Amino acid sequence: MGIVWHGYYITYFEDGREAFGREHGISYLDVNKYGYTTPIVKSTCEHKLSLRYGDVARIETTIVDSPAAKMIFRYKIYDANNEIACTGETVQVFVDETGTLSLNFPPFFEEWKRKVGLLK
C-alpha cells in the first residue's frame, strides 16, 4: 500500500520517549541504574494522516505531570510537511528489582521532578 504499517507508530513513540529521556536524564538506563523498570500499562494511538515509506517524520514528546507514581508521555508525530500524522499517549509505572509495583515516586524520580519544576 506504500504507507507505514500502523504498528510502527508505537515504536516511533518509544524512539521519542527514549530521546526525551536521554535529554532530560530519565532514559531507560537512568531508571535502571536506580533499580527500577517502567513497563507500559496503557498506550493510545490516534492516526490522522498516513506516513509513506521513505518519509522523514519528527516526533514531539512531552511528559505530563501526575500526582500518581507513574510517567505519562504524550506524542505528536509530524510528517515532512509538518502536518500531524499521529498523536498518542503512554502510561508507565515503576517496578523495583523484585517486581514490586511502586505506589510512591521512587526517590530518584521525585528528585528529578523537583529539578525540572514539577514538584515543589
mmCIF file of C-alpha atoms in Angstrom:
data_model
loop_
_atom_site.group_PDB
_atom_site.id
_atom_site.type_symbol
_atom_site.label_atom_id
_atom_site.label_comp_id
_atom_site.label_asym_id
_atom_site.label_seq_id
_atom_site.Cartn_x
_atom_site.Cartn_y
_atom_site.Cartn_z
ATOM 1 C CA MET A 1 0.000 0.000 0.000
ATOM 2 C CA GLY A 2 3.016 2.280 0.233
ATOM 3 C CA ILE A 3 2.193 3.542 3.731
ATOM 4 C CA VAL A 4 3.803 2.888 7.097
ATOM 5 C CA TRP A 5 2.187 -0.014 8.967
ATOM 6 C CA HIS A 6 0.118 1.255 11.899
ATOM 7 C CA GLY A 7 2.067 -0.805 14.468
ATOM 8 C CA TYR A 8 5.266 1.113 13.799
ATOM 9 C CA TYR A 9 3.831 4.275 15.316
ATOM 10 C CA ILE A 10 4.141 2.754 18.811
ATOM 11 C CA THR A 11 7.826 2.137 18.009
ATOM 12 C CA TYR A 12 8.129 5.785 16.977
ATOM 13 C CA PHE A 13 6.639 6.732 20.357
ATOM 14 C CA GLU A 14 9.362 4.668 22.016
ATOM 15 C CA ASP A 15 12.035 6.422 19.952
ATOM 16 C CA GLY A 16 10.653 9.801 21.030
ATOM 17 C CA ARG A 17 10.368 8.739 24.676
ATOM 18 C CA GLU A 18 13.940 7.476 24.809
ATOM 19 C CA ALA A 19 15.270 10.641 23.114
ATOM 20 C CA PHE A 20 13.325 12.686 25.692
ATOM 21 C CA GLY A 21 14.750 10.515 28.482
ATOM 22 C CA ARG A 22 18.339 10.903 27.306
ATOM 23 C CA GLU A 23 17.919 14.664 27.005
ATOM 24 C CA HIS A 24 16.299 15.030 30.438
ATOM 25 C CA GLY A 25 18.085 12.344 32.467
ATOM 26 C CA ILE A 26 15.296 9.772 32.735
ATOM 27 C CA SER A 27 16.222 7.302 29.989
ATOM 28 C CA TYR A 28 15.749 3.561 30.403
ATOM 29 C CA LEU A 29 19.381 3.251 31.508
ATOM 30 C CA ASP A 30 18.992 6.096 34.013
ATOM 31 C CA VAL A 31 15.891 4.493 35.551
ATOM 32 C CA ASN A 32 17.520 1.052 35.573
ATOM 33 C CA LYS A 33 20.581 2.438 37.356
ATOM 34 C CA TYR A 34 18.313 3.148 40.338
ATOM 35 C CA GLY A 35 16.905 -0.396 40.317
ATOM 36 C CA TYR A 36 13.625 0.231 38.519
ATOM 37 C CA THR A 37 11.955 -0.621 35.263
ATOM 38 C CA THR A 38 8.991 1.252 33.828
ATOM 39 C CA PRO A 39 6.664 -1.073 31.929
ATOM 40 C CA ILE A 40 3.930 0.454 29.819
ATOM 41 C CA VAL A 41 0.475 -0.240 31.228
ATOM 42 C CA LYS A 42 -1.509 1.793 28.702
ATOM 43 C CA SER A 43 -0.954 3.165 25.222
ATOM 44 C CA THR A 44 -3.208 5.071 22.851
ATOM 45 C CA CYS A 45 -2.576 5.990 19.255
ATOM 46 C CA GLU A 46 -4.734 8.161 17.002
ATOM 47 C CA HIS A 47 -3.884 8.238 13.312
ATOM 48 C CA LYS A 48 -4.507 11.472 11.415
ATOM 49 C CA LEU A 49 -2.514 11.049 8.185
ATOM 50 C CA SER A 50 -0.542 8.137 6.798
ATOM 51 C CA LEU A 51 3.210 8.349 6.674
ATOM 52 C CA ARG A 52 4.609 6.880 3.474
ATOM 53 C CA TYR A 53 7.692 4.726 3.090
ATOM 54 C CA GLY A 54 10.726 6.985 2.855
ATOM 55 C CA ASP A 55 9.068 9.907 4.641
ATOM 56 C CA VAL A 56 11.084 11.710 7.274
ATOM 57 C CA ALA A 57 8.997 12.196 10.402
ATOM 58 C CA ARG A 58 9.527 14.287 13.515
ATOM 59 C CA ILE A 59 8.396 13.086 16.943
ATOM 60 C CA GLU A 60 7.493 15.602 19.638
ATOM 61 C CA THR A 61 7.428 14.069 23.110
ATOM 62 C CA THR A 62 6.229 15.732 26.301
ATOM 63 C CA ILE A 63 5.777 14.453 29.826
ATOM 64 C CA VAL A 64 2.514 15.032 31.693
ATOM 65 C CA ASP A 65 2.732 15.904 35.368
ATOM 66 C CA SER A 66 0.883 13.391 37.506
ATOM 67 C CA PRO A 67 0.472 13.107 41.278
ATOM 68 C CA ALA A 68 0.484 9.302 40.932
ATOM 69 C CA ALA A 69 3.639 7.177 40.788
ATOM 70 C CA LYS A 70 3.718 6.874 37.020
ATOM 71 C CA MET A 71 5.083 8.558 33.934
ATOM 72 C CA ILE A 72 2.697 9.785 31.263
ATOM 73 C CA PHE A 73 4.112 10.761 27.887
ATOM 74 C CA ARG A 74 2.269 12.426 25.015
ATOM 75 C CA TYR A 75 3.394 12.277 21.420
ATOM 76 C CA LYS A 76 2.833 14.106 18.176
ATOM 77 C CA ILE A 77 4.328 12.684 15.002
ATOM 78 C CA TYR A 78 4.715 15.163 12.169
ATOM 79 C CA ASP A 79 5.199 14.337 8.509
ATOM 80 C CA ALA A 80 7.635 16.061 6.129
ATOM 81 C CA ASN A 81 5.066 18.840 5.547
ATOM 82 C CA ASN A 82 4.921 19.478 9.313
ATOM 83 C CA GLU A 83 1.375 18.128 9.469
ATOM 84 C CA ILE A 84 0.350 15.912 12.377
ATOM 85 C CA ALA A 85 0.267 12.307 11.213
ATOM 86 C CA CYS A 86 -0.378 10.719 14.606
ATOM 87 C CA THR A 87 -0.923 11.554 18.269
ATOM 88 C CA GLY A 88 -0.762 9.286 21.265
ATOM 89 C CA GLU A 89 -0.006 8.690 24.895
ATOM 90 C CA THR A 90 1.705 6.054 27.004
ATOM 91 C CA VAL A 91 1.483 5.410 30.739
ATOM 92 C CA GLN A 92 4.329 3.699 32.575
ATOM 93 C CA VAL A 93 4.575 2.568 36.184
ATOM 94 C CA PHE A 94 7.613 1.992 38.385
ATOM 95 C CA VAL A 95 8.538 -1.596 39.250
ATOM 96 C CA ASP A 96 11.507 -2.362 41.513
ATOM 97 C CA GLU A 97 14.084 -5.129 41.092
ATOM 98 C CA THR A 98 11.857 -7.622 42.952
ATOM 99 C CA GLY A 99 8.967 -6.959 40.571
ATOM 100 C CA THR A 100 7.005 -4.935 43.119
ATOM 101 C CA LEU A 101 4.903 -2.052 41.860
ATOM 102 C CA SER A 102 5.921 1.233 43.479
ATOM 103 C CA LEU A 103 2.924 3.122 44.851
ATOM 104 C CA ASN A 104 5.037 6.215 45.548
ATOM 105 C CA PHE A 105 7.549 8.054 43.419
ATOM 106 C CA PRO A 106 10.954 6.410 43.628
ATOM 107 C CA PRO A 107 13.384 8.865 45.290
ATOM 108 C CA PHE A 108 15.334 9.467 42.071
ATOM 109 C CA PHE A 109 12.144 10.403 40.178
ATOM 110 C CA GLU A 110 10.893 12.627 42.975
ATOM 111 C CA GLU A 111 14.248 14.448 42.838
ATOM 112 C CA TRP A 112 14.010 14.694 39.032
ATOM 113 C CA LYS A 113 10.512 16.203 39.288
ATOM 114 C CA ARG A 114 11.840 18.789 41.767
ATOM 115 C CA LYS A 115 14.768 19.595 39.487
ATOM 116 C CA VAL A 116 12.526 20.242 36.467
ATOM 117 C CA GLY A 117 9.927 22.174 38.469
ATOM 118 C CA LEU A 118 7.143 19.570 38.529
ATOM 119 C CA LEU A 119 7.296 19.092 42.299
ATOM 120 C CA LYS A 120 7.610 21.744 44.975
#
